[in-house]
Amino acid sequence: MNKVFIGIGSNIGNRALNIEMALANINGSVGQIIVKSPTYETEPWGFESKNRFLNLVVLIDTELNPDDLLDALQSIERSLGRKRESIVYQNRPIDLDILFFNESVINSPNLTIPHPHIGERMFVLKPLADIAPELVHPVLKKSIRIMAENCPDKGLVKKVDDSQLFGRSN
């Protein structure tokens, strides 16, 4: 089994429902969710929008290889209304990013693992630090906790009450 951290975000539509549906799809067809971080409300990163994101990170066990996992996650995104019309950041109903795949380092035309912007994004580092603070980035050789402490991103990253957001404790 492969241990994979996936970043999940949504900033348009019913954000909580989009995330719940993504989690159900991941757990049903991609792998087994082992642990889920708390959810955070965050400001958009890399573009201007009045729509805040909900973000979280999950750790899954999967038998899929990295390329098949990417295909499966992009299929889930499409099924939930994600359209990749440009290379610039934009509002989206769901965003599923492979953050880490075991301790692999992959640089292919379609996929970069670890995700190249982890160290710049507090909306990834905070939930990741909640579930794996001592995880060491295989390229930067720093723990997630240390990366979060030194992250240059000062945008809003506010923990939300999952039981109110999702209507029950997740």
mmCIF file of C-alpha atoms in Angstrom:
data_model
loop_
_atom_site.group_PDB
_atom_site.id
_atom_site.type_symbol
_atom_site.label_atom_id
_atom_site.label_comp_id
_atom_site.label_asym_id
_atom_site.label_seq_id
_atom_site.Cartn_x
_atom_site.Cartn_y
_atom_site.Cartn_z
ATOM 1 C CA MET A 1 0.000 0.000 0.000
ATOM 2 C CA ASN A 2 1.073 3.534 -0.745
ATOM 3 C CA LYS A 3 0.715 6.303 1.843
ATOM 4 C CA VAL A 4 -0.441 9.502 0.169
ATOM 5 C CA PHE A 5 -1.282 12.944 1.515
ATOM 6 C CA ILE A 6 -3.918 14.775 -0.524
ATOM 7 C CA GLY A 7 -4.806 18.452 -0.184
ATOM 8 C CA ILE A 8 -8.490 19.216 -0.698
ATOM 9 C CA GLY A 9 -10.038 22.632 -1.298
ATOM 10 C CA SER A 10 -13.260 24.248 -2.489
ATOM 11 C CA ASN A 11 -14.270 27.885 -2.883
ATOM 12 C CA ILE A 12 -17.457 27.924 -4.973
ATOM 13 C CA GLY A 13 -20.833 26.263 -4.686
ATOM 14 C CA ASN A 14 -21.658 24.354 -1.526
ATOM 15 C CA ARG A 15 -18.062 24.053 -0.346
ATOM 16 C CA ALA A 16 -18.781 21.619 2.489
ATOM 17 C CA LEU A 17 -20.855 19.359 0.235
ATOM 18 C CA ASN A 18 -18.184 19.486 -2.488
ATOM 19 C CA ILE A 19 -15.607 18.328 0.052
ATOM 20 C CA GLU A 20 -17.890 15.632 1.491
ATOM 21 C CA MET A 21 -18.510 14.276 -2.007
ATOM 22 C CA ALA A 22 -14.797 14.334 -2.814
ATOM 23 C CA LEU A 23 -14.016 12.478 0.427
ATOM 24 C CA ALA A 24 -16.679 9.860 -0.353
ATOM 25 C CA ASN A 25 -15.285 9.401 -3.865
ATOM 26 C CA ILE A 26 -11.709 9.132 -2.600
ATOM 27 C CA ASN A 27 -12.709 6.623 0.069
ATOM 28 C CA GLY A 28 -14.830 4.672 -2.401
ATOM 29 C CA SER A 29 -12.655 4.453 -5.481
ATOM 30 C CA VAL A 30 -9.140 5.713 -4.787
ATOM 31 C CA GLY A 31 -8.125 4.294 -1.442
ATOM 32 C CA GLN A 32 -8.926 4.243 2.225
ATOM 33 C CA ILE A 33 -8.835 7.492 4.183
ATOM 34 C CA ILE A 34 -6.670 6.838 7.244
ATOM 35 C CA VAL A 35 -6.817 10.291 8.853
ATOM 36 C CA LYS A 36 -8.446 13.624 8.026
ATOM 37 C CA SER A 37 -7.231 16.988 9.273
ATOM 38 C CA PRO A 38 -9.482 19.669 10.671
ATOM 39 C CA THR A 39 -10.960 22.003 8.058
ATOM 40 C CA TYR A 40 -9.736 25.563 7.608
ATOM 41 C CA GLU A 41 -11.276 28.583 5.942
ATOM 42 C CA THR A 42 -8.621 30.333 3.907
ATOM 43 C CA GLU A 43 -8.054 33.206 1.546
ATOM 44 C CA PRO A 44 -7.349 32.423 -2.103
ATOM 45 C CA TRP A 45 -3.657 31.959 -2.879
ATOM 46 C CA GLY A 46 -2.184 33.126 -6.169
ATOM 47 C CA PHE A 47 -5.284 34.984 -7.411
ATOM 48 C CA GLU A 48 -7.896 37.514 -6.291
ATOM 49 C CA SER A 49 -11.381 36.340 -5.348
ATOM 50 C CA LYS A 50 -14.032 37.250 -2.798
ATOM 51 C CA ASN A 51 -14.679 33.529 -2.310
ATOM 52 C CA ARG A 52 -12.795 31.949 0.574
ATOM 53 C CA PHE A 53 -11.711 28.336 0.430
ATOM 54 C CA LEU A 54 -12.354 25.456 2.740
ATOM 55 C CA ASN A 55 -9.156 23.377 2.916
ATOM 56 C CA LEU A 56 -8.080 20.169 4.592
ATOM 57 C CA VAL A 57 -5.609 17.335 4.127
ATOM 58 C CA VAL A 58 -6.183 13.587 4.226
ATOM 59 C CA LEU A 59 -3.798 10.666 4.466
ATOM 60 C CA ILE A 60 -4.884 7.680 2.405
ATOM 61 C CA ASP A 61 -3.713 4.158 1.707
ATOM 62 C CA THR A 62 -3.944 3.333 -1.985
ATOM 63 C CA GLU A 63 -2.792 0.622 -4.332
ATOM 64 C CA LEU A 64 -2.707 3.089 -7.238
ATOM 65 C CA ASN A 65 0.573 4.281 -8.710
ATOM 66 C CA PRO A 66 1.139 8.064 -8.924
ATOM 67 C CA ASP A 67 -0.073 8.468 -12.530
ATOM 68 C CA ASP A 68 -3.214 6.397 -11.957
ATOM 69 C CA LEU A 69 -3.870 8.299 -8.736
ATOM 70 C CA LEU A 70 -3.595 11.614 -10.587
ATOM 71 C CA ASP A 71 -6.045 10.352 -13.237
ATOM 72 C CA ALA A 72 -8.483 9.170 -10.544
ATOM 73 C CA LEU A 73 -8.330 12.482 -8.649
ATOM 74 C CA GLN A 74 -8.814 14.518 -11.819
ATOM 75 C CA SER A 75 -11.802 12.329 -12.703
ATOM 76 C CA ILE A 76 -13.325 13.103 -9.284
ATOM 77 C CA GLU A 77 -12.678 16.814 -9.857
ATOM 78 C CA ARG A 78 -14.443 16.681 -13.243
ATOM 79 C CA SER A 79 -17.396 14.765 -11.759
ATOM 80 C CA LEU A 80 -17.790 17.549 -9.182
ATOM 81 C CA GLY A 81 -17.757 20.320 -11.800
ATOM 82 C CA ARG A 82 -14.090 21.283 -11.995
ATOM 83 C CA LYS A 83 -13.094 22.704 -15.357
ATOM 84 C CA ARG A 84 -9.414 23.234 -16.139
ATOM 85 C CA GLU A 85 -9.718 25.987 -18.722
ATOM 86 C CA SER A 86 -6.469 27.827 -18.095
ATOM 87 C CA ILE A 87 -3.160 27.508 -16.348
ATOM 88 C CA VAL A 88 -3.862 30.460 -14.040
ATOM 89 C CA TYR A 89 -5.422 29.946 -10.625
ATOM 90 C CA GLN A 90 -9.180 30.452 -10.493
ATOM 91 C CA ASN A 91 -12.281 29.742 -8.413
ATOM 92 C CA ARG A 92 -13.162 26.049 -8.331
ATOM 93 C CA PRO A 93 -15.722 23.731 -6.776
ATOM 94 C CA ILE A 94 -13.029 21.214 -5.854
ATOM 95 C CA ASP A 95 -9.263 20.950 -5.968
ATOM 96 C CA LEU A 96 -7.451 17.698 -5.191
ATOM 97 C CA ASP A 97 -3.652 17.873 -4.991
ATOM 98 C CA ILE A 98 -1.215 15.038 -4.361
ATOM 99 C CA LEU A 99 1.102 16.507 -1.731
ATOM 100 C CA PHE A 100 3.269 13.486 -0.900
ATOM 101 C CA PHE A 101 3.353 9.934 -2.278
ATOM 102 C CA ASN A 102 5.281 7.737 0.169
ATOM 103 C CA GLU A 103 8.725 9.347 0.194
ATOM 104 C CA SER A 104 8.822 9.594 -3.598
ATOM 105 C CA VAL A 105 10.292 12.444 -5.573
ATOM 106 C CA ILE A 106 8.719 12.623 -9.037
ATOM 107 C CA ASN A 107 9.335 15.215 -11.729
ATOM 108 C CA SER A 108 7.461 14.296 -14.884
ATOM 109 C CA PRO A 109 5.644 16.451 -17.441
ATOM 110 C CA ASN A 110 2.297 15.594 -15.801
ATOM 111 C CA LEU A 111 3.187 15.334 -12.144
ATOM 112 C CA THR A 112 5.524 16.824 -9.547
ATOM 113 C CA ILE A 113 5.730 15.139 -6.129
ATOM 114 C CA PRO A 114 6.125 16.477 -3.516
ATOM 115 C CA HIS A 115 3.752 19.225 -4.610
ATOM 116 C CA PRO A 116 6.044 22.133 -5.569
ATOM 117 C CA HIS A 117 4.272 24.844 -3.536
ATOM 118 C CA ILE A 118 3.833 23.116 -0.160
ATOM 119 C CA GLY A 119 6.357 25.353 1.609
ATOM 120 C CA GLU A 120 4.671 28.545 0.358
ATOM 121 C CA ARG A 121 1.100 27.685 1.338
ATOM 122 C CA MET A 122 -0.052 27.940 4.929
ATOM 123 C CA PHE A 123 -3.456 26.556 3.882
ATOM 124 C CA VAL A 124 -1.636 23.287 3.138
ATOM 125 C CA LEU A 125 0.929 23.357 5.942
ATOM 126 C CA LYS A 126 -1.509 24.013 8.826
ATOM 127 C CA PRO A 127 -3.808 21.030 8.188
ATOM 128 C CA LEU A 128 -0.812 18.880 7.251
ATOM 129 C CA ALA A 129 0.913 19.828 10.514
ATOM 130 C CA ASP A 130 -2.239 18.792 12.405
ATOM 131 C CA ILE A 131 -1.922 15.203 11.179
ATOM 132 C CA ALA A 132 1.779 14.795 10.351
ATOM 133 C CA PRO A 133 3.930 17.467 12.053
ATOM 134 C CA GLU A 134 7.095 15.357 11.993
ATOM 135 C CA LEU A 135 6.741 14.268 8.360
ATOM 136 C CA VAL A 136 9.972 15.269 6.609
ATOM 137 C CA HIS A 137 9.815 16.782 3.148
ATOM 138 C CA PRO A 138 12.038 14.466 1.048
ATOM 139 C CA VAL A 139 13.566 17.330 -0.961
ATOM 140 C CA LEU A 140 13.743 20.191 1.538
ATOM 141 C CA LYS A 141 14.690 17.866 4.441
ATOM 142 C CA LYS A 142 12.552 19.858 6.886
ATOM 143 C CA SER A 143 9.623 18.699 8.990
ATOM 144 C CA ILE A 144 6.152 20.004 8.223
ATOM 145 C CA ARG A 145 6.094 21.627 11.668
ATOM 146 C CA ILE A 146 9.285 23.601 10.899
ATOM 147 C CA MET A 147 8.023 24.487 7.426
ATOM 148 C CA ALA A 148 4.756 25.815 8.923
ATOM 149 C CA GLU A 149 6.655 27.870 11.503
ATOM 150 C CA ASN A 150 8.719 29.472 8.718
ATOM 151 C CA CYS A 151 6.068 29.803 6.010
ATOM 152 C CA PRO A 152 6.051 33.226 4.316
ATOM 153 C CA ASP A 153 2.286 32.985 3.606
ATOM 154 C CA LYS A 154 0.453 35.276 6.039
ATOM 155 C CA GLY A 155 -3.032 34.897 4.533
ATOM 156 C CA LEU A 156 -6.040 33.971 6.637
ATOM 157 C CA VAL A 157 -6.049 30.315 7.721
ATOM 158 C CA LYS A 158 -8.802 29.842 10.324
ATOM 159 C CA LYS A 159 -9.894 26.498 11.750
ATOM 160 C CA VAL A 160 -13.634 25.880 11.424
ATOM 161 C CA ASP A 161 -15.878 23.595 13.438
ATOM 162 C CA ASP A 162 -16.307 20.477 11.290
ATOM 163 C CA SER A 163 -19.408 19.390 13.252
ATOM 164 C CA GLN A 164 -21.189 22.634 12.304
ATOM 165 C CA LEU A 165 -19.754 22.757 8.807
ATOM 166 C CA PHE A 166 -20.606 19.199 7.854
ATOM 167 C CA GLY A 167 -23.566 18.777 10.221
ATOM 168 C CA ARG A 168 -21.862 16.032 12.209
ATOM 169 C CA SER A 169 -18.470 15.172 13.593
ATOM 170 C CA ASN A 170 -16.145 13.870 10.855
#
